[in-house]
XYZ file of C-alpha atoms in Angstrom:
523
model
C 18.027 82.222 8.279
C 19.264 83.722 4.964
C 23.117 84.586 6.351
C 25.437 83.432 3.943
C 27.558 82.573 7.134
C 25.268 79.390 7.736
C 27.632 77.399 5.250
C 30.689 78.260 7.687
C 28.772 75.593 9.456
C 27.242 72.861 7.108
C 30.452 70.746 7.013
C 30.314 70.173 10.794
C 27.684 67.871 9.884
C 28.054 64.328 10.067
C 26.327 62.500 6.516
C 22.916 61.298 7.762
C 21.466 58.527 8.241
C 17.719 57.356 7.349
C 15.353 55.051 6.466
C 11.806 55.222 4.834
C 2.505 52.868 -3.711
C -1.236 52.960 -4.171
C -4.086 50.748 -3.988
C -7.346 50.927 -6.184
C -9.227 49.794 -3.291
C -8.223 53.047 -1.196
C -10.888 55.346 -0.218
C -11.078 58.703 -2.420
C -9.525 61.808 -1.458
C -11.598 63.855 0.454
C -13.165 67.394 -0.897
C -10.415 69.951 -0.253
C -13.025 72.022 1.437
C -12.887 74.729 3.347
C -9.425 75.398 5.424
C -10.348 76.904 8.641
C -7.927 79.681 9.884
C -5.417 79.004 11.748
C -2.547 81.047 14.273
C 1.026 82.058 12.515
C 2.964 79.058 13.671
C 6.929 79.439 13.312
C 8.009 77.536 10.111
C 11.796 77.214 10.647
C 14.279 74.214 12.527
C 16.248 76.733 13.288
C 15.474 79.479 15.789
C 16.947 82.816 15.416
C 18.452 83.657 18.657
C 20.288 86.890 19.821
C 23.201 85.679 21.290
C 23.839 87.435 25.098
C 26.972 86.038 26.568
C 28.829 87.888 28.285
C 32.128 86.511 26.500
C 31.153 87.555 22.808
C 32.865 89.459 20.562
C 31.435 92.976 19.143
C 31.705 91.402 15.777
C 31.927 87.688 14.883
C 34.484 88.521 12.139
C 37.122 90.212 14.694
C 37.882 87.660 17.280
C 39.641 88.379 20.387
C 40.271 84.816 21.672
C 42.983 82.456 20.229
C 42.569 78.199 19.866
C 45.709 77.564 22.364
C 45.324 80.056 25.329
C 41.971 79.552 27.595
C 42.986 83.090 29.404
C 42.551 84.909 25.749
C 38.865 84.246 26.346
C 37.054 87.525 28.164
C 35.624 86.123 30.610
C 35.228 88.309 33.167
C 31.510 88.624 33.788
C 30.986 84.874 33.796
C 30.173 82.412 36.362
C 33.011 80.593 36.608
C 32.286 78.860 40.002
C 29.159 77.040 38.332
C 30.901 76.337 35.413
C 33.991 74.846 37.289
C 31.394 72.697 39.686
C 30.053 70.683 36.323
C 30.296 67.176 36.371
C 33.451 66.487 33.972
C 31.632 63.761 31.782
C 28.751 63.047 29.812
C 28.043 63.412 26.183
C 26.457 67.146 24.945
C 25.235 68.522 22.044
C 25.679 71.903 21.001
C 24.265 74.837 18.882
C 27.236 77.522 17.938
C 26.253 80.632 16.769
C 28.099 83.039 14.579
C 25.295 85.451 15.132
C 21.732 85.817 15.728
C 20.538 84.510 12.028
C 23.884 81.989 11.220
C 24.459 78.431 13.763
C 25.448 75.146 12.928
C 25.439 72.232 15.634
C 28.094 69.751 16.928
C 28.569 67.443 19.241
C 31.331 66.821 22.340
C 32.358 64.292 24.282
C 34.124 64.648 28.053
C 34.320 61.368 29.376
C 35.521 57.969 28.335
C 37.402 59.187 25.232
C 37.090 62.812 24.918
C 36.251 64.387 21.962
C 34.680 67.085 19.272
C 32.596 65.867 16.321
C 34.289 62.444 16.612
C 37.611 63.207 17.046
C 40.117 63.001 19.813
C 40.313 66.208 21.747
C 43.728 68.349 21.324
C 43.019 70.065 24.472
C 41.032 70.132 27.643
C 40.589 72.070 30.976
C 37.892 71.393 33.151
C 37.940 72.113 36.995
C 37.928 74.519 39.411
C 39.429 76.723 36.761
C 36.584 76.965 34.232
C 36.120 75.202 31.450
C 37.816 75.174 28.115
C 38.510 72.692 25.240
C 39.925 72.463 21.810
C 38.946 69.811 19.378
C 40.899 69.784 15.671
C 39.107 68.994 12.169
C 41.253 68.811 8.527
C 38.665 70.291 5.421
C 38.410 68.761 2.680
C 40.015 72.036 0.704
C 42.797 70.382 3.294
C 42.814 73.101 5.612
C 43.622 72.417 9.963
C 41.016 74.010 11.818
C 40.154 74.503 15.383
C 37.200 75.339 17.527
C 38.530 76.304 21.507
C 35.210 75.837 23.543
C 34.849 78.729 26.668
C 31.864 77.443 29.116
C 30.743 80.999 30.727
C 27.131 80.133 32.039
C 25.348 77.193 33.281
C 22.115 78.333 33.061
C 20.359 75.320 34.244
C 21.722 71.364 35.273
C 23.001 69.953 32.300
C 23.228 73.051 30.169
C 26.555 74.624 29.318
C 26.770 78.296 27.287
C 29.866 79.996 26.600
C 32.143 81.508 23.674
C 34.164 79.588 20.752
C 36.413 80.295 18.566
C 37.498 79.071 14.697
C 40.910 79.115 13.700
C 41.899 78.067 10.216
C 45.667 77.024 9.982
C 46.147 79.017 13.216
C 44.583 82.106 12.747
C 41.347 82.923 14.677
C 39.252 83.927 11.645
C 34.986 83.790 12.989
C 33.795 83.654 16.859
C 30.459 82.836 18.463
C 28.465 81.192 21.288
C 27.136 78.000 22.329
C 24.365 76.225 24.167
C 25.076 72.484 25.013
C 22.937 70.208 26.634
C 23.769 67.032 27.837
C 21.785 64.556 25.569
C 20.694 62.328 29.110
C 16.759 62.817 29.083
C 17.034 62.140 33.429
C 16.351 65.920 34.056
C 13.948 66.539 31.027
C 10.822 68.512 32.301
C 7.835 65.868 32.609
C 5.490 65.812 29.450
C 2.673 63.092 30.634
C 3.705 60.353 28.526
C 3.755 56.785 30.071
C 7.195 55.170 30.475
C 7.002 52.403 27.704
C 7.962 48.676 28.752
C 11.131 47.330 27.301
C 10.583 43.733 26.677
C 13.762 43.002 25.334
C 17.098 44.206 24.158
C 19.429 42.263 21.508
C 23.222 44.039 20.340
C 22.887 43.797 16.294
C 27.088 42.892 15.367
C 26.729 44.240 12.304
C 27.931 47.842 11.591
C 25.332 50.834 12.618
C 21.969 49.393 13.042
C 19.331 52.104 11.077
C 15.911 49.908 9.673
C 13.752 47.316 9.975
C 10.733 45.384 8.976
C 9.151 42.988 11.156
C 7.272 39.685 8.707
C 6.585 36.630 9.236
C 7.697 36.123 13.099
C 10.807 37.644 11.932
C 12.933 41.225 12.629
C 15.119 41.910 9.477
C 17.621 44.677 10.307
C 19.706 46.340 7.611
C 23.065 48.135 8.941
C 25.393 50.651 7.673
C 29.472 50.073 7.659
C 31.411 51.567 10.999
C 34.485 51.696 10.592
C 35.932 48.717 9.581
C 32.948 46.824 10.365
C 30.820 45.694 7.467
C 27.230 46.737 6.942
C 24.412 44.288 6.337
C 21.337 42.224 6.655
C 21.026 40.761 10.451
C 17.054 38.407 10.431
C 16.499 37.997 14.258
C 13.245 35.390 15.230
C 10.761 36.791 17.413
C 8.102 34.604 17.541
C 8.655 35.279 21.418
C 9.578 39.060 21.393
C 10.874 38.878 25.145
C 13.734 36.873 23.369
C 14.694 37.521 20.142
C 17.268 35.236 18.714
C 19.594 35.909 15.483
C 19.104 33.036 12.687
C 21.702 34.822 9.911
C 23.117 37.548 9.023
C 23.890 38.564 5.610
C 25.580 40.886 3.051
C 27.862 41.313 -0.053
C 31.210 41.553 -1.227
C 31.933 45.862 -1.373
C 28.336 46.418 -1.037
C 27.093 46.218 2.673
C 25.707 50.207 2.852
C 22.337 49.008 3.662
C 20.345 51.824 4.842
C 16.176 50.722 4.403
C 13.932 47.755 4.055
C 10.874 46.345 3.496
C 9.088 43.314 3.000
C 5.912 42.324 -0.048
C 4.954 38.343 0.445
C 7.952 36.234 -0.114
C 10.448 39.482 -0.835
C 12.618 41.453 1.099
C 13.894 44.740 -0.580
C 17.033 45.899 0.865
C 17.787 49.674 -0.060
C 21.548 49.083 -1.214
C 23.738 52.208 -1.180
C 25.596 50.547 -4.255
C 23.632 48.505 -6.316
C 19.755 50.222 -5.868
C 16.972 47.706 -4.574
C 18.389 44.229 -3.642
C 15.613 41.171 -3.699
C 15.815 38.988 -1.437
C 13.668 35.368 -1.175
C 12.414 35.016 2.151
C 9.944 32.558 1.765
C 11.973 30.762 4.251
C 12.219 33.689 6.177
C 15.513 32.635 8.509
C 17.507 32.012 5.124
C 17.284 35.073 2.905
C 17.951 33.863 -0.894
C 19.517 36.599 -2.882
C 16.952 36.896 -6.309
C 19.045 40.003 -7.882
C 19.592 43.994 -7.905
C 17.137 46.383 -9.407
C 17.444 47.887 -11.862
C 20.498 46.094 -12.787
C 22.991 49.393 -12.705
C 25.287 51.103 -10.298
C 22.820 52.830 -8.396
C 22.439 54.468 -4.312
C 19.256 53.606 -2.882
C 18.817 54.977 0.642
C 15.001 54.289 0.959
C 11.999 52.224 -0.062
C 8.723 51.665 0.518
C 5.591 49.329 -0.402
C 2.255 50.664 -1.079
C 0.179 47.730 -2.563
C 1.486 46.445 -5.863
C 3.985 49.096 -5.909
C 7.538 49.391 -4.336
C 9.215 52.930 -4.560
C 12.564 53.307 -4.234
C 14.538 56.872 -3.562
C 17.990 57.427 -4.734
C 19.958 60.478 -4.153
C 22.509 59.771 -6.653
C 23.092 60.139 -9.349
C 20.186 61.696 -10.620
C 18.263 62.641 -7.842
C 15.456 60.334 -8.581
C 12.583 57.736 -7.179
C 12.141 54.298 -9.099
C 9.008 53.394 -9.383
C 8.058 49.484 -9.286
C 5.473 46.891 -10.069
C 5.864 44.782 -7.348
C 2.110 42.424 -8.502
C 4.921 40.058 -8.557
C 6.514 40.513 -5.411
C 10.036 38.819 -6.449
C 9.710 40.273 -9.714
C 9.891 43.833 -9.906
C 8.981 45.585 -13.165
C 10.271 49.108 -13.508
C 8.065 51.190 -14.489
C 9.177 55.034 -14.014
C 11.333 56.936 -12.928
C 10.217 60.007 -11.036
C 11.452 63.608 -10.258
C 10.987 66.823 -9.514
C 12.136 70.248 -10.169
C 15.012 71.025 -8.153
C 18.725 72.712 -7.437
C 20.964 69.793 -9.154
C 23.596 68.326 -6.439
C 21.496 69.879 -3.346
C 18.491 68.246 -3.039
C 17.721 64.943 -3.221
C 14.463 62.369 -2.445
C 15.244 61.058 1.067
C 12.121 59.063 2.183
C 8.299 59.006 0.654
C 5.531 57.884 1.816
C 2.588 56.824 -0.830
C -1.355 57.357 -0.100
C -4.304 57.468 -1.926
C -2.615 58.030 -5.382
C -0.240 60.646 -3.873
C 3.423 60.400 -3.512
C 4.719 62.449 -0.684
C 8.506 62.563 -1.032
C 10.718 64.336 1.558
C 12.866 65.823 -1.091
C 15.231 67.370 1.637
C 16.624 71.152 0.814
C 13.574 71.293 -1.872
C 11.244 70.994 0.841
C 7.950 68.290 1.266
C 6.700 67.585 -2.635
C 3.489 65.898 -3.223
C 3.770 63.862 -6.767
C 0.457 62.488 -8.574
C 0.963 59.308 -9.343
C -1.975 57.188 -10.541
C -0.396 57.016 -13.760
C 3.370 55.715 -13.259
C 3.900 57.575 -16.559
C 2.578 60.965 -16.144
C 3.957 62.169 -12.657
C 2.776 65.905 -11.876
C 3.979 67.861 -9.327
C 0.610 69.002 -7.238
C 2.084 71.111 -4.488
C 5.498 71.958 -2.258
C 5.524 72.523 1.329
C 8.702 74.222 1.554
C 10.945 76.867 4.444
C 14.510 78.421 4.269
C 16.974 76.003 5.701
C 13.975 73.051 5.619
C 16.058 69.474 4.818
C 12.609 67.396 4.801
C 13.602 63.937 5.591
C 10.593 61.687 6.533
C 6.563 61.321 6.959
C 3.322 59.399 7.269
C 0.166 60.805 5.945
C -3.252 59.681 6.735
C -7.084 61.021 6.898
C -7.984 62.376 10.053
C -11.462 64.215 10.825
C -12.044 63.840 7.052
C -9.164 65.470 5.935
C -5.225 64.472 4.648
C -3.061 64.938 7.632
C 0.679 64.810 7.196
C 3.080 64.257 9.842
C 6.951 65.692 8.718
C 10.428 66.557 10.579
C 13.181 67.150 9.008
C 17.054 65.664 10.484
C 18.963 68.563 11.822
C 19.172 70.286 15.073
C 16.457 71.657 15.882
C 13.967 69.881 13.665
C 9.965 69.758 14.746
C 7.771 67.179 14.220
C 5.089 69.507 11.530
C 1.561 67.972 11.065
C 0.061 69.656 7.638
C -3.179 69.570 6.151
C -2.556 68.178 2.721
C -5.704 68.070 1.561
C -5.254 70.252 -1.128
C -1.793 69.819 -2.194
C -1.705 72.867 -3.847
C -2.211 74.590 -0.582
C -0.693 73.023 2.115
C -1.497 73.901 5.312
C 1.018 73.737 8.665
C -1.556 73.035 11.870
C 0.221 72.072 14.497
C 3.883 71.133 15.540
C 6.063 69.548 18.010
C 8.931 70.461 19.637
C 11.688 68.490 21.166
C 15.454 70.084 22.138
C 16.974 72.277 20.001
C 19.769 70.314 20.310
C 18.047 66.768 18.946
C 16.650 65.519 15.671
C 14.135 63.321 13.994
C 14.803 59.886 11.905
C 11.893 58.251 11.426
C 7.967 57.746 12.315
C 4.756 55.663 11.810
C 1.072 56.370 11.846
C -0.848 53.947 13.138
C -4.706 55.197 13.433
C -4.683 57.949 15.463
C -1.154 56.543 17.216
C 2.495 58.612 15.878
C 5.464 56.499 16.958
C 8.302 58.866 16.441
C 12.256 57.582 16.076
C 13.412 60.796 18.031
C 17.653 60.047 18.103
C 18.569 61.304 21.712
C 14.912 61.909 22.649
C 14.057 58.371 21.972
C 10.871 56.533 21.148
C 8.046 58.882 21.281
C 4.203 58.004 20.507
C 1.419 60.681 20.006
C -2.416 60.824 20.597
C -3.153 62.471 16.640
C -6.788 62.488 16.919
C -6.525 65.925 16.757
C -4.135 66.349 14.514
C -3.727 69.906 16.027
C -2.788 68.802 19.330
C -0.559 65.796 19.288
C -0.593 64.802 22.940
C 2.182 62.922 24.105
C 1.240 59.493 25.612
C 4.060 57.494 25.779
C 7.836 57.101 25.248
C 10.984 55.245 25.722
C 14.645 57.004 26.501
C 17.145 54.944 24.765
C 20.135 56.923 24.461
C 22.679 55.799 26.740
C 25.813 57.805 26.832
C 27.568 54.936 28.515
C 27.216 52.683 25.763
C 30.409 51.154 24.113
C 29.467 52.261 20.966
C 27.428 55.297 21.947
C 29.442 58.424 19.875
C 28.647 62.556 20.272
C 27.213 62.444 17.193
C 23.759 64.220 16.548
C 22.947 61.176 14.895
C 22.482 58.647 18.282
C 19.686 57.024 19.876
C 16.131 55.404 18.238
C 16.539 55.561 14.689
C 14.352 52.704 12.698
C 10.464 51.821 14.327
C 7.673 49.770 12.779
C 4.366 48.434 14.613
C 3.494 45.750 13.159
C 0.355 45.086 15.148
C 1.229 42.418 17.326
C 1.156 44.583 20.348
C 4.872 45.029 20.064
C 6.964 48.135 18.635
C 10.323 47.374 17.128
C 12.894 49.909 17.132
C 16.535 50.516 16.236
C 18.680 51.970 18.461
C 22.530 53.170 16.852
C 24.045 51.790 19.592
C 22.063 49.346 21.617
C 20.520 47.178 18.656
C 16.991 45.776 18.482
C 14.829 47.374 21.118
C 11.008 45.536 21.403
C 8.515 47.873 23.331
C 5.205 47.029 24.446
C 2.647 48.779 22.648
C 1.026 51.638 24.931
């Protein structure tokens, strides 16, 4: 999508939330080689889609509807007997669309407290008389707007389509359609996978759960600030994984935005949204002794990761950057470069990486997937970009499968595919195969464990994938997690299994938003 219309809908996003070093002893890259051919495969999130309800305007630019009136909709050749019949609850997610090349997705809410993107509904209808509701948003120019919701269709259980209009300080200014789905999986078509055994289920008190790192019979899970609930550190022992029991919990004065973590010996590395890499002692690993913040400046970290003797650390602000570490000293870091690559300045940013074989492969989010040499921590080239319009590359695990570099990427938006590439030759990057989930869902997070993918899906859950041919990831297993019902479950794209690790111990750990720690059996 190149409309210029698709920024109408980029502030109807809610800020995302994430998580995600080389070894001398790691095999050699193989031989680039020879790529075999392989079918066109569709290299966008989004998917262009000619809109066909019967309730759209002629042009998105002139609408006929108004944000107060539900009988200014023309809705004539709709079914408003199916539409009326819908159950009035349950949480949906939605793709608007201004036109066929221009959408941006938000999320609703019908029962408990009704809302739109968050906020209280100003109006609702829902009966025998159709559907219609009207949620209310201030920008930050300080401007009221409104979007009026008009279900038309229901094409299938659990899928609502319809009309909506914007107004802007009262006057209807765009209109479009919409496709919700409720974000339930109870109806999803069956894909094969085994139903994963929940072993146990702890609430984690502190803020949004969104990583962890499993060491030393211990969970340690790092937490972002909602509302006026702090953020933090919350180290859970699971020696026995069926019951997991919280030792401490942990964080600091005005800095609690914890978003990743991860654990070298006796250190814990907390990815602090303030203060860049906090090191934490854990060589009593139930009492976490804070060591001190890297690199000693005001600095957002929203990722790291370990890769041997190095720790690499992604910030997004404010210059766009990863740190690179010398972590041969595991509670002394040693800075040794900073890294980064070309890119639009204030638009792009490195949001996870993922190191391998003396590659850096940073999901450097509008810029697309960028694999960085870096054997030497001074010399950092750029060796190849994997890159779409409207990409916003987000996280990955690379490995060698059948001989060659295999990549596993999604980006976190609506719509975003899980995209296995052939990175064997950076400079030519190759996409393979892909996965698809609902349009309406996104990706967080994943791990590649041998020819096993456990995927953080948000609504869709824990997913795990047979990669032995990379080609043709077959579903094998997975775990719904989502529960609308939840206390603390929101309408917010960003809901469900966020943060995974498998730690070997024939357990996988996940964060869910709402429900806390989640410990799976391995499949």
């Amino acid at each position: 999508m190149t409309s210029s219309l698709r920024l109408l809908g980029t502030g109807l996003f809610a800020c995302a939330l994430s998580l995600s070093g080389c070894s001398d002893n790691d095999p050699p890259v193989p031989d680039a080689g020879t790529v075999e051919p392989q079918d066109a495969v569709e290299r966008t999130d989004y998917v262009d889609v000619v809109p066909t309800e019967p309730c759209m305007d002629a042009s998105y630019a002139e609408p006929r509807a108004n944000c107060s009136d539900s009988s200014s909709f023309p809705l004539a050749g709709c079914d408003l007997a199916a539409v009326g019949a819908m159950e009035p609850s349950g949480v949906y997610q939605a793709i608007f669309r201004y036109n066929a090349t221009s959408a941006f997705g938000a999320g609703f809410r019908l029962d408990t407290v009704p809302s739109f993107l968050g906020r209280p509904l100003v109006h609702q209808e829902q009966g025998p008389q159709g559907f219609f509701i009207t949620g209310e948003l201030t920008t930050s120019a300080k401007k009221v707007q409104r979007y009026a919701l008009a279900g038309c269709r229901v094409p299938e259980p659990g899928h609502l389509t319809g009309c909506f209009v914007r107004c802007t300080d009262g006057v209807p200014d765009y209109s479009g359609t919409f496709h919700a789905q409720r974000m339930n999986l109870d109806r999803e078509k069956p894909t094969g996978a085994k139903a994963m055994r929940l072993v146990s289920e702890t609430p984690v008190a502190v803020g949004d759960s969104v990583d962890i790192y499993v060491t030393k019979g211990h969970a340690y899970v790092v937490s972002l600030p909602r509302g006026k609930e702090p953020g933090g550190l919350s180290v859970f022992n699971v020696s026995d994984p069926a019951h997991p029991a919280l030792v401490t919990s942990v964080s600091l004065p005005n800095d609690n935005y914890w978003n990743g973590v991860w654990a070298k010996g006796d250190a814990l590395y907390v990815a602090s949204a303030n203060s860049g890499v906090i090191v934490y002692d854990i060589t009593d690993p139930a009492k976490p002794q804070y060591v001190r913040a890297l690199p000693g400046e005001a600095l957002n970290v929203h990722t790291v990761f370990v890769d041997g003797d190095r720790l690499y650390a992604m910030s997004p602000s404010p210059n766009g950057e990863t740190l690179l570490f010398n972590v041969a000293s595991p509670l002394e870091p040693q800075l040794l470069s900073r890294i980064s690559v070309p890119r639009e300045a204030g638009v792009s940013y490195p949001h996870d990486a993922f190191a391998y074989q003396d590659r850096l492969y940073i999901n450097h989010t509008n810029t697309g997937y960028v694999v960085v040499d870096v054997k030497r921590p001074d010399v950092t080239p750029v060796l190849g970009i994997y890159a779409f319009d409207g990409q916003y590359s987000h996280a990955n695990a690379v490995g060698t499968l059948n001989g060659r570099t295999i990549a596993f990427e999604g980006g976190e938006r609506f719509g975003a595919h899980l995209r296995v590439l052939d990175v064997t030759d950076p400079a030519n990057i190759q996409l393979i195969g892909q996965v698809k989930k609902r349009p309406q869902t996104s990706i967080h997070n994943m791990v590649l464990n041998g020819t096993k993918l456990y995927v953080a899906w948000y609504h869709e859950g824990v997913r795990v994938f047979d990669v032995a041919d990379p080609k043709q990831p077959k579903e094998i297993a997975a775990f719904d997690s989502f529960q609308e019902a939840h206390p603390r479950s929101t309408s917010s794209l960003y809901q469900g299994a966020i943060g995974i690790r498998v730690p070997g111990d024939g357990y996988v750990y996940a964060v869910d938003l709402s429900r806390g720690l989640l410990v799976l059996a391995e499949p």
